[in-house]
Amino acid sequence: QVQLVESGGGSVQAGGSLRLSCAVSNYPSRNNCMGWFRQTPGKQREGVANTHTAGGKTNYADSVKGRFTISHDNAKQTVYLIMNSLKPEDTAMYYCAAAGRSACYSGRWFSSDYHYWGQGTQVTVSS
């Protein structure tokens, strides 16, 4: 079955950096939209960034623009989220998700567009 496995979370001080990885296995297409979402207790899951793996299109939430970069390595079937200038408000559980390619062109961040999810990796940023 399709598996998404995140890694790279941890605890850092404000201003620091982390790189999250999402290893994808058994996904039936390499022409899809890969996204990163995050969630804190009591809040809705919010979209952070996504990328079309065959088209180069990337999107970012306003809250992370200029600080986060999403990339993918199709040969390794891995998606990365490079997070710089981290802030305490970036503290959350981060999830990797896979969707059809149209999710990257929809202009919206509906988690329901994504059919496969990883288990999440915790990011904690202290002030």
mmCIF file of N, CA and C in Angstrom:
data_model
loop_
_atom_site.group_PDB
_atom_site.id
_atom_site.type_symbol
_atom_site.label_atom_id
_atom_site.label_comp_id
_atom_site.label_asym_id
_atom_site.label_seq_id
_atom_site.Cartn_x
_atom_site.Cartn_y
_atom_site.Cartn_z
ATOM 1 N N GLN A 1 0.835 -1.183 0.000
ATOM 2 C CA GLN A 1 0.000 0.000 0.000
ATOM 3 C C GLN A 1 0.878 1.244 0.000
ATOM 4 N N VAL A 2 0.243 2.393 -0.289
ATOM 5 C CA VAL A 2 0.979 3.655 -0.290
ATOM 6 C C VAL A 2 1.419 3.995 1.133
ATOM 7 N N GLN A 3 2.669 4.403 1.247
ATOM 8 C CA GLN A 3 3.195 4.802 2.553
ATOM 9 C C GLN A 3 3.924 6.118 2.435
ATOM 10 N N LEU A 4 3.690 6.994 3.377
ATOM 11 C CA LEU A 4 4.414 8.252 3.501
ATOM 12 C C LEU A 4 5.009 8.279 4.898
ATOM 13 N N VAL A 5 6.309 8.465 4.978
ATOM 14 C CA VAL A 5 6.988 8.443 6.265
ATOM 15 C C VAL A 5 7.800 9.724 6.422
ATOM 16 N N GLU A 6 7.401 10.529 7.404
ATOM 17 C CA GLU A 6 8.107 11.779 7.667
ATOM 18 C C GLU A 6 9.241 11.566 8.660
ATOM 19 N N SER A 7 10.229 12.420 8.557
ATOM 20 C CA SER A 7 11.334 12.439 9.522
ATOM 21 C C SER A 7 11.932 13.835 9.541
ATOM 22 N N GLY A 8 12.765 14.078 10.542
ATOM 23 C CA GLY A 8 13.498 15.339 10.589
ATOM 24 C C GLY A 8 12.983 16.360 11.583
ATOM 25 N N GLY A 9 11.878 16.062 12.235
ATOM 26 C CA GLY A 9 11.372 16.997 13.228
ATOM 27 C C GLY A 9 12.283 17.051 14.444
ATOM 28 N N GLY A 10 12.019 18.005 15.317
ATOM 29 C CA GLY A 10 12.827 18.134 16.516
ATOM 30 C C GLY A 10 12.557 19.448 17.212
ATOM 31 N N SER A 11 13.432 19.771 18.152
ATOM 32 C CA SER A 11 13.306 21.014 18.912
ATOM 33 C C SER A 11 14.449 21.942 18.558
ATOM 34 N N VAL A 12 14.095 23.177 18.259
ATOM 35 C CA VAL A 12 15.101 24.183 17.923
ATOM 36 C C VAL A 12 14.720 25.496 18.579
ATOM 37 N N GLN A 13 15.685 26.378 18.652
ATOM 38 C CA GLN A 13 15.403 27.729 19.146
ATOM 39 C C GLN A 13 14.923 28.603 17.994
ATOM 40 N N ALA A 14 14.214 29.652 18.346
ATOM 41 C CA ALA A 14 13.749 30.603 17.347
ATOM 42 C C ALA A 14 14.931 31.107 16.510
ATOM 43 N N GLY A 15 14.689 31.191 15.212
ATOM 44 C CA GLY A 15 15.741 31.598 14.296
ATOM 45 C C GLY A 15 16.493 30.430 13.685
ATOM 46 N N GLY A 16 16.272 29.243 14.232
ATOM 47 C CA GLY A 16 16.964 28.067 13.749
ATOM 48 C C GLY A 16 16.320 27.469 12.513
ATOM 49 N N SER A 17 16.871 26.345 12.083
ATOM 50 C CA SER A 17 16.415 25.685 10.863
ATOM 51 C C SER A 17 16.224 24.191 11.086
ATOM 52 N N LEU A 18 15.339 23.623 10.290
ATOM 53 C CA LEU A 18 15.137 22.179 10.259
ATOM 54 C C LEU A 18 14.822 21.773 8.829
ATOM 55 N N ARG A 19 15.129 20.525 8.501
ATOM 56 C CA ARG A 19 14.733 19.970 7.214
ATOM 57 C C ARG A 19 13.903 18.723 7.455
ATOM 58 N N LEU A 20 12.672 18.778 7.018
ATOM 59 C CA LEU A 20 11.791 17.624 7.104
ATOM 60 C C LEU A 20 11.878 16.820 5.810
ATOM 61 N N SER A 21 11.778 15.520 5.941
ATOM 62 C CA SER A 21 11.772 14.636 4.776
ATOM 63 C C SER A 21 10.518 13.787 4.798
ATOM 64 N N CYS A 22 10.046 13.445 3.613
ATOM 65 C CA CYS A 22 8.887 12.561 3.479
ATOM 66 C C CYS A 22 9.226 11.524 2.422
ATOM 67 N N ALA A 23 9.434 10.304 2.863
ATOM 68 C CA ALA A 23 9.733 9.207 1.944
ATOM 69 C C ALA A 23 8.429 8.566 1.492
ATOM 70 N N VAL A 24 8.234 8.488 0.175
ATOM 71 C CA VAL A 24 7.000 7.965 -0.408
ATOM 72 C C VAL A 24 7.269 6.601 -1.028
ATOM 73 N N SER A 25 6.404 5.660 -0.758
ATOM 74 C CA SER A 25 6.553 4.345 -1.384
ATOM 75 C C SER A 25 5.210 3.869 -1.913
ATOM 76 N N ASN A 26 5.277 3.158 -3.021
ATOM 77 C CA ASN A 26 4.126 2.505 -3.650
ATOM 78 C C ASN A 26 3.061 3.477 -4.150
ATOM 79 N N TYR A 27 3.418 4.753 -4.345
ATOM 80 C CA TYR A 27 2.433 5.670 -4.918
ATOM 81 C C TYR A 27 2.354 5.387 -6.409
ATOM 82 N N PRO A 28 1.147 5.267 -6.960
ATOM 83 C CA PRO A 28 0.989 4.794 -8.341
ATOM 84 C C PRO A 28 1.393 5.796 -9.423
ATOM 85 N N SER A 29 1.673 7.018 -9.082
ATOM 86 C CA SER A 29 2.004 8.027 -10.090
ATOM 87 C C SER A 29 3.122 8.919 -9.591
ATOM 88 N N ARG A 30 3.960 9.398 -10.531
ATOM 89 C CA ARG A 30 4.977 10.389 -10.175
ATOM 90 C C ARG A 30 4.553 11.762 -10.678
ATOM 91 N N ASN A 31 3.306 11.873 -11.089
ATOM 92 C CA ASN A 31 2.739 13.144 -11.535
ATOM 93 C C ASN A 31 1.628 13.476 -10.547
ATOM 94 N N ASN A 32 2.033 14.020 -9.411
ATOM 95 C CA ASN A 32 1.063 14.251 -8.359
ATOM 96 C C ASN A 32 1.443 15.492 -7.560
ATOM 97 N N CYS A 33 0.622 15.840 -6.627
ATOM 98 C CA CYS A 33 0.855 17.001 -5.770
ATOM 99 C C CYS A 33 1.232 16.494 -4.382
ATOM 100 N N MET A 34 2.372 16.909 -3.921
ATOM 101 C CA MET A 34 2.815 16.548 -2.568
ATOM 102 C C MET A 34 2.750 17.788 -1.696
ATOM 103 N N GLY A 35 2.163 17.627 -0.530
ATOM 104 C CA GLY A 35 1.985 18.776 0.343
ATOM 105 C C GLY A 35 2.473 18.537 1.754
ATOM 106 N N TRP A 36 2.738 19.632 2.431
ATOM 107 C CA TRP A 36 3.024 19.617 3.861
ATOM 108 C C TRP A 36 1.930 20.419 4.567
ATOM 109 N N PHE A 37 1.397 19.827 5.602
ATOM 110 C CA PHE A 37 0.401 20.470 6.444
ATOM 111 C C PHE A 37 0.935 20.464 7.875
ATOM 112 N N ARG A 38 0.345 21.290 8.727
ATOM 113 C CA ARG A 38 0.712 21.260 10.137
ATOM 114 C C ARG A 38 -0.534 21.458 10.994
ATOM 115 N N GLN A 39 -0.432 20.982 12.216
ATOM 116 C CA GLN A 39 -1.582 21.054 13.114
ATOM 117 C C GLN A 39 -1.110 21.164 14.554
ATOM 118 N N THR A 40 -1.769 22.038 15.304
ATOM 119 C CA THR A 40 -1.552 22.140 16.737
ATOM 120 C C THR A 40 -2.833 21.723 17.437
ATOM 121 N N PRO A 41 -2.743 21.289 18.692
ATOM 122 C CA PRO A 41 -3.928 20.803 19.414
ATOM 123 C C PRO A 41 -5.044 21.844 19.430
ATOM 124 N N GLY A 42 -6.234 21.397 19.095
ATOM 125 C CA GLY A 42 -7.388 22.271 19.137
ATOM 126 C C GLY A 42 -7.582 23.135 17.913
ATOM 127 N N LYS A 43 -6.681 23.017 16.942
ATOM 128 C CA LYS A 43 -6.792 23.829 15.731
ATOM 129 C C LYS A 43 -6.922 22.938 14.507
ATOM 130 N N GLN A 44 -7.460 23.527 13.438
ATOM 131 C CA GLN A 44 -7.574 22.783 12.189
ATOM 132 C C GLN A 44 -6.211 22.611 11.541
ATOM 133 N N ARG A 45 -6.108 21.541 10.783
ATOM 134 C CA ARG A 45 -4.883 21.319 10.036
ATOM 135 C C ARG A 45 -4.765 22.396 8.960
ATOM 136 N N GLU A 46 -3.577 22.977 8.823
ATOM 137 C CA GLU A 46 -3.410 24.038 7.847
ATOM 138 C C GLU A 46 -2.326 23.687 6.830
ATOM 139 N N GLY A 47 -2.556 24.079 5.596
ATOM 140 C CA GLY A 47 -1.577 23.847 4.552
ATOM 141 C C GLY A 47 -0.384 24.759 4.706
ATOM 142 N N VAL A 48 0.797 24.219 4.446
ATOM 143 C CA VAL A 48 2.039 24.969 4.580
ATOM 144 C C VAL A 48 2.673 25.189 3.211
ATOM 145 N N ALA A 49 2.816 24.106 2.452
ATOM 146 C CA ALA A 49 3.434 24.188 1.128
ATOM 147 C C ALA A 49 3.046 22.963 0.328
ATOM 148 N N ASN A 50 3.013 23.111 -0.997
ATOM 149 C CA ASN A 50 2.840 21.938 -1.843
ATOM 150 C C ASN A 50 3.619 22.117 -3.136
ATOM 151 N N THR A 51 3.819 21.001 -3.817
ATOM 152 C CA THR A 51 4.591 21.016 -5.047
ATOM 153 C C THR A 51 4.091 19.958 -6.010
ATOM 154 N N HIS A 52 4.011 20.323 -7.292
ATOM 155 C CA HIS A 52 3.641 19.373 -8.326
ATOM 156 C C HIS A 52 4.911 18.647 -8.754
ATOM 157 N N THR A 53 4.955 17.364 -8.567
ATOM 158 C CA THR A 53 6.192 16.621 -8.747
ATOM 159 C C THR A 53 6.619 16.491 -10.201
ATOM 160 N N ALA A 54 5.706 16.774 -11.150
ATOM 161 C CA ALA A 54 6.075 16.681 -12.560
ATOM 162 C C ALA A 54 6.004 18.027 -13.274
ATOM 163 N N GLY A 55 5.643 19.074 -12.562
ATOM 164 C CA GLY A 55 5.473 20.349 -13.241
ATOM 165 C C GLY A 55 6.224 21.516 -12.651
ATOM 166 N N GLY A 56 6.756 21.332 -11.446
ATOM 167 C CA GLY A 56 7.529 22.397 -10.836
ATOM 168 C C GLY A 56 6.744 23.436 -10.083
ATOM 169 N N LYS A 57 5.427 23.407 -10.169
ATOM 170 C CA LYS A 57 4.597 24.390 -9.477
ATOM 171 C C LYS A 57 4.727 24.202 -7.973
ATOM 172 N N THR A 58 4.958 25.311 -7.249
ATOM 173 C CA THR A 58 4.988 25.264 -5.798
ATOM 174 C C THR A 58 4.098 26.364 -5.241
ATOM 175 N N ASN A 59 3.550 26.103 -4.080
ATOM 176 C CA ASN A 59 2.702 27.075 -3.394
ATOM 177 C C ASN A 59 3.082 27.106 -1.925
ATOM 178 N N TYR A 60 2.945 28.268 -1.320
ATOM 179 C CA TYR A 60 3.264 28.421 0.091
ATOM 180 C C TYR A 60 2.167 29.211 0.792
ATOM 181 N N ALA A 61 1.927 28.840 2.033
ATOM 182 C CA ALA A 61 1.049 29.655 2.859
ATOM 183 C C ALA A 61 1.751 30.988 3.137
ATOM 184 N N ASP A 62 0.966 32.040 3.268
ATOM 185 C CA ASP A 62 1.553 33.366 3.501
ATOM 186 C C ASP A 62 2.443 33.378 4.743
ATOM 187 N N SER A 63 2.077 32.594 5.739
ATOM 188 C CA SER A 63 2.809 32.606 7.008
ATOM 189 C C SER A 63 4.229 32.050 6.893
ATOM 190 N N VAL A 64 4.524 31.329 5.812
ATOM 191 C CA VAL A 64 5.846 30.716 5.693
ATOM 192 C C VAL A 64 6.623 31.187 4.473
ATOM 193 N N LYS A 65 6.002 32.014 3.646
ATOM 194 C CA LYS A 65 6.677 32.487 2.431
ATOM 195 C C LYS A 65 7.980 33.194 2.779
ATOM 196 N N GLY A 66 9.019 32.869 2.034
ATOM 197 C CA GLY A 66 10.322 33.464 2.274
ATOM 198 C C GLY A 66 11.138 32.769 3.339
ATOM 199 N N ARG A 67 10.520 31.866 4.090
ATOM 200 C CA ARG A 67 11.233 31.143 5.153
ATOM 201 C C ARG A 67 11.314 29.644 4.864
ATOM 202 N N PHE A 68 10.277 29.085 4.271
ATOM 203 C CA PHE A 68 10.225 27.646 3.997
ATOM 204 C C PHE A 68 10.398 27.398 2.503
ATOM 205 N N THR A 69 11.011 26.268 2.181
ATOM 206 C CA THR A 69 11.168 25.855 0.793
ATOM 207 C C THR A 69 10.800 24.388 0.669
ATOM 208 N N ILE A 70 9.919 24.090 -0.281
ATOM 209 C CA ILE A 70 9.560 22.697 -0.547
ATOM 210 C C ILE A 70 10.296 22.236 -1.797
ATOM 211 N N SER A 71 10.782 21.015 -1.760
ATOM 212 C CA SER A 71 11.453 20.454 -2.927
ATOM 213 C C SER A 71 11.186 18.955 -2.971
ATOM 214 N N HIS A 72 11.506 18.350 -4.117
ATOM 215 C CA HIS A 72 11.301 16.905 -4.234
ATOM 216 C C HIS A 72 12.397 16.287 -5.070
ATOM 217 N N ASP A 73 12.691 15.070 -4.757
ATOM 218 C CA ASP A 73 13.675 14.275 -5.502
ATOM 219 C C ASP A 73 12.930 13.064 -6.025
ATOM 220 N N ASN A 74 12.557 13.105 -7.299
ATOM 221 C CA ASN A 74 11.743 12.029 -7.855
ATOM 222 C C ASN A 74 12.487 10.692 -7.863
ATOM 223 N N ALA A 75 13.795 10.737 -8.053
ATOM 224 C CA ALA A 75 14.562 9.489 -8.064
ATOM 225 C C ALA A 75 14.492 8.806 -6.716
ATOM 226 N N LYS A 76 14.503 9.598 -5.655
ATOM 227 C CA LYS A 76 14.436 9.028 -4.307
ATOM 228 C C LYS A 76 13.004 8.960 -3.797
ATOM 229 N N GLN A 77 12.050 9.511 -4.567
ATOM 230 C CA GLN A 77 10.648 9.580 -4.131
ATOM 231 C C GLN A 77 10.562 10.181 -2.732
ATOM 232 N N THR A 78 11.207 11.302 -2.597
ATOM 233 C CA THR A 78 11.247 11.988 -1.306
ATOM 234 C C THR A 78 10.914 13.461 -1.502
ATOM 235 N N VAL A 79 10.139 13.982 -0.587
ATOM 236 C CA VAL A 79 9.772 15.394 -0.582
ATOM 237 C C VAL A 79 10.384 16.023 0.667
ATOM 238 N N TYR A 80 10.897 17.221 0.509
ATOM 239 C CA TYR A 80 11.561 17.904 1.616
ATOM 240 C C TYR A 80 10.853 19.215 1.939
ATOM 241 N N LEU A 81 10.963 19.612 3.181
ATOM 242 C CA LEU A 81 10.518 20.941 3.590
ATOM 243 C C LEU A 81 11.663 21.541 4.394
ATOM 244 N N ILE A 82 12.325 22.517 3.803
ATOM 245 C CA ILE A 82 13.418 23.209 4.470
ATOM 246 C C ILE A 82 12.838 24.425 5.162
ATOM 247 N N MET A 83 13.013 24.462 6.475
ATOM 248 C CA MET A 83 12.404 25.521 7.282
ATOM 249 C C MET A 83 13.504 26.360 7.914
ATOM 250 N N ASN A 84 13.564 27.611 7.526
ATOM 251 C CA ASN A 84 14.531 28.558 8.065
ATOM 252 C C ASN A 84 13.827 29.631 8.877
ATOM 253 N N SER A 85 14.605 30.339 9.670
ATOM 254 C CA SER A 85 14.073 31.448 10.483
ATOM 255 C C SER A 85 12.827 31.015 11.242
ATOM 256 N N LEU A 86 12.930 29.892 11.889
ATOM 257 C CA LEU A 86 11.773 29.328 12.580
ATOM 258 C C LEU A 86 11.318 30.227 13.722
ATOM 259 N N LYS A 87 10.004 30.238 13.915
ATOM 260 C CA LYS A 87 9.375 31.046 14.960
ATOM 261 C C LYS A 87 8.614 30.124 15.910
ATOM 262 N N PRO A 88 8.383 30.567 17.135
ATOM 263 C CA PRO A 88 7.598 29.731 18.062
ATOM 264 C C PRO A 88 6.228 29.350 17.495
ATOM 265 N N GLU A 89 5.638 30.210 16.690
ATOM 266 C CA GLU A 89 4.326 29.893 16.115
ATOM 267 C C GLU A 89 4.390 28.828 15.026
ATOM 268 N N ASP A 90 5.593 28.410 14.643
ATOM 269 C CA ASP A 90 5.731 27.287 13.713
ATOM 270 C C ASP A 90 5.635 25.942 14.435
ATOM 271 N N THR A 91 5.600 25.975 15.752
ATOM 272 C CA THR A 91 5.489 24.747 16.522
ATOM 273 C C THR A 91 4.203 24.015 16.167
ATOM 274 N N ALA A 92 4.338 22.756 15.768
ATOM 275 C CA ALA A 92 3.177 21.969 15.334
ATOM 276 C C ALA A 92 3.629 20.565 14.985
ATOM 277 N N MET A 93 2.650 19.698 14.784
ATOM 278 C CA MET A 93 2.905 18.410 14.159
ATOM 279 C C MET A 93 2.828 18.646 12.652
ATOM 280 N N TYR A 94 3.842 18.233 11.930
ATOM 281 C CA TYR A 94 3.902 18.429 10.484
ATOM 282 C C TYR A 94 3.615 17.117 9.776
ATOM 283 N N TYR A 95 2.720 17.181 8.794
ATOM 284 C CA TYR A 95 2.287 16.007 8.054
ATOM 285 C C TYR A 95 2.598 16.165 6.574
ATOM 286 N N CYS A 96 3.039 15.091 5.982
ATOM 287 C CA CYS A 96 3.219 15.003 4.547
ATOM 288 C C CYS A 96 1.967 14.360 3.958
ATOM 289 N N ALA A 97 1.550 14.798 2.761
ATOM 290 C CA ALA A 97 0.342 14.270 2.154
ATOM 291 C C ALA A 97 0.482 14.226 0.646
ATOM 292 N N ALA A 98 -0.252 13.301 0.018
ATOM 293 C CA ALA A 98 -0.200 13.131 -1.433
ATOM 294 C C ALA A 98 -1.585 13.276 -2.025
ATOM 295 N N ALA A 99 -1.633 13.952 -3.183
ATOM 296 C CA ALA A 99 -2.903 14.174 -3.875
ATOM 297 C C ALA A 99 -2.669 14.100 -5.372
ATOM 298 N N GLY A 100 -3.763 14.120 -6.131
ATOM 299 C CA GLY A 100 -3.631 14.243 -7.571
ATOM 300 C C GLY A 100 -3.041 15.596 -7.938
ATOM 301 N N ARG A 101 -2.523 15.732 -9.139
ATOM 302 C CA ARG A 101 -1.811 16.945 -9.542
ATOM 303 C C ARG A 101 -2.671 18.197 -9.426
ATOM 304 N N SER A 102 -3.956 18.088 -9.599
ATOM 305 C CA SER A 102 -4.823 19.269 -9.598
ATOM 306 C C SER A 102 -4.812 20.007 -8.258
ATOM 307 N N ALA A 103 -4.478 19.296 -7.189
ATOM 308 C CA ALA A 103 -4.454 19.955 -5.878
ATOM 309 C C ALA A 103 -3.434 21.082 -5.828
ATOM 310 N N CYS A 104 -2.404 20.990 -6.631
ATOM 311 C CA CYS A 104 -1.383 22.035 -6.646
ATOM 312 C C CYS A 104 -1.786 23.251 -7.472
ATOM 313 N N TYR A 105 -2.903 23.143 -8.188
ATOM 314 C CA TYR A 105 -3.347 24.244 -9.052
ATOM 315 C C TYR A 105 -4.715 24.764 -8.642
ATOM 316 N N SER A 106 -5.222 24.297 -7.527
ATOM 317 C CA SER A 106 -6.577 24.649 -7.106
ATOM 318 C C SER A 106 -6.643 25.994 -6.391
ATOM 319 N N GLY A 107 -5.512 26.461 -5.890
ATOM 320 C CA GLY A 107 -5.523 27.721 -5.151
ATOM 321 C C GLY A 107 -6.124 27.606 -3.767
ATOM 322 N N ARG A 108 -6.228 26.399 -3.256
ATOM 323 C CA ARG A 108 -6.808 26.212 -1.935
ATOM 324 C C ARG A 108 -6.009 25.183 -1.172
ATOM 325 N N TRP A 109 -6.253 25.079 0.118
ATOM 326 C CA TRP A 109 -5.527 24.171 1.007
ATOM 327 C C TRP A 109 -6.494 23.236 1.712
ATOM 328 N N PHE A 110 -7.288 22.494 0.977
ATOM 329 C CA PHE A 110 -8.237 21.569 1.580
ATOM 330 C C PHE A 110 -7.547 20.239 1.852
ATOM 331 N N SER A 111 -7.477 19.872 3.119
ATOM 332 C CA SER A 111 -6.851 18.588 3.440
ATOM 333 C C SER A 111 -7.622 17.435 2.816
ATOM 334 N N SER A 112 -8.899 17.650 2.518
ATOM 335 C CA SER A 112 -9.702 16.582 1.913
ATOM 336 C C SER A 112 -9.279 16.278 0.477
ATOM 337 N N ASP A 113 -8.500 17.165 -0.142
ATOM 338 C CA ASP A 113 -7.990 16.904 -1.485
ATOM 339 C C ASP A 113 -6.890 15.842 -1.466
ATOM 340 N N TYR A 114 -6.317 15.602 -0.302
ATOM 341 C CA TYR A 114 -5.167 14.711 -0.169
ATOM 342 C C TYR A 114 -5.629 13.357 0.356
ATOM 343 N N HIS A 115 -5.235 12.303 -0.363
ATOM 344 C CA HIS A 115 -5.778 10.981 -0.071
ATOM 345 C C HIS A 115 -4.855 10.131 0.789
ATOM 346 N N TYR A 116 -3.597 10.500 0.847
ATOM 347 C CA TYR A 116 -2.640 9.719 1.625
ATOM 348 C C TYR A 116 -1.871 10.644 2.549
ATOM 349 N N TRP A 117 -1.657 10.166 3.769
ATOM 350 C CA TRP A 117 -1.019 10.972 4.801
ATOM 351 C C TRP A 117 0.037 10.168 5.539
ATOM 352 N N GLY A 118 1.072 10.893 5.980
ATOM 353 C CA GLY A 118 2.042 10.271 6.861
ATOM 354 C C GLY A 118 1.582 10.360 8.302
ATOM 355 N N GLN A 119 2.410 9.866 9.203
ATOM 356 C CA GLN A 119 2.047 9.820 10.605
ATOM 357 C C GLN A 119 2.386 11.115 11.338
ATOM 358 N N GLY A 120 3.175 11.970 10.721
ATOM 359 C CA GLY A 120 3.521 13.257 11.294
ATOM 360 C C GLY A 120 4.858 13.255 12.006
ATOM 361 N N THR A 121 5.461 14.429 12.063
ATOM 362 C CA THR A 121 6.703 14.619 12.803
ATOM 363 C C THR A 121 6.594 15.945 13.551
ATOM 364 N N GLN A 122 6.979 15.928 14.814
ATOM 365 C CA GLN A 122 6.783 17.094 15.671
ATOM 366 C C GLN A 122 7.912 18.098 15.501
ATOM 367 N N VAL A 123 7.526 19.362 15.365
ATOM 368 C CA VAL A 123 8.483 20.468 15.336
ATOM 369 C C VAL A 123 8.156 21.398 16.500
ATOM 370 N N THR A 124 9.143 21.656 17.326
ATOM 371 C CA THR A 124 8.957 22.542 18.472
ATOM 372 C C THR A 124 10.002 23.649 18.407
ATOM 373 N N VAL A 125 9.520 24.886 18.417
ATOM 374 C CA VAL A 125 10.415 26.035 18.347
ATOM 375 C C VAL A 125 10.276 26.832 19.637
ATOM 376 N N SER A 126 11.354 26.990 20.340
ATOM 377 C CA SER A 126 11.330 27.723 21.605
ATOM 378 C C SER A 126 11.870 29.136 21.416
ATOM 379 N N SER A 127 11.330 30.034 22.230
ATOM 380 C CA SER A 127 11.740 31.450 22.108
ATOM 381 C C SER A 127 12.964 31.736 22.958
#
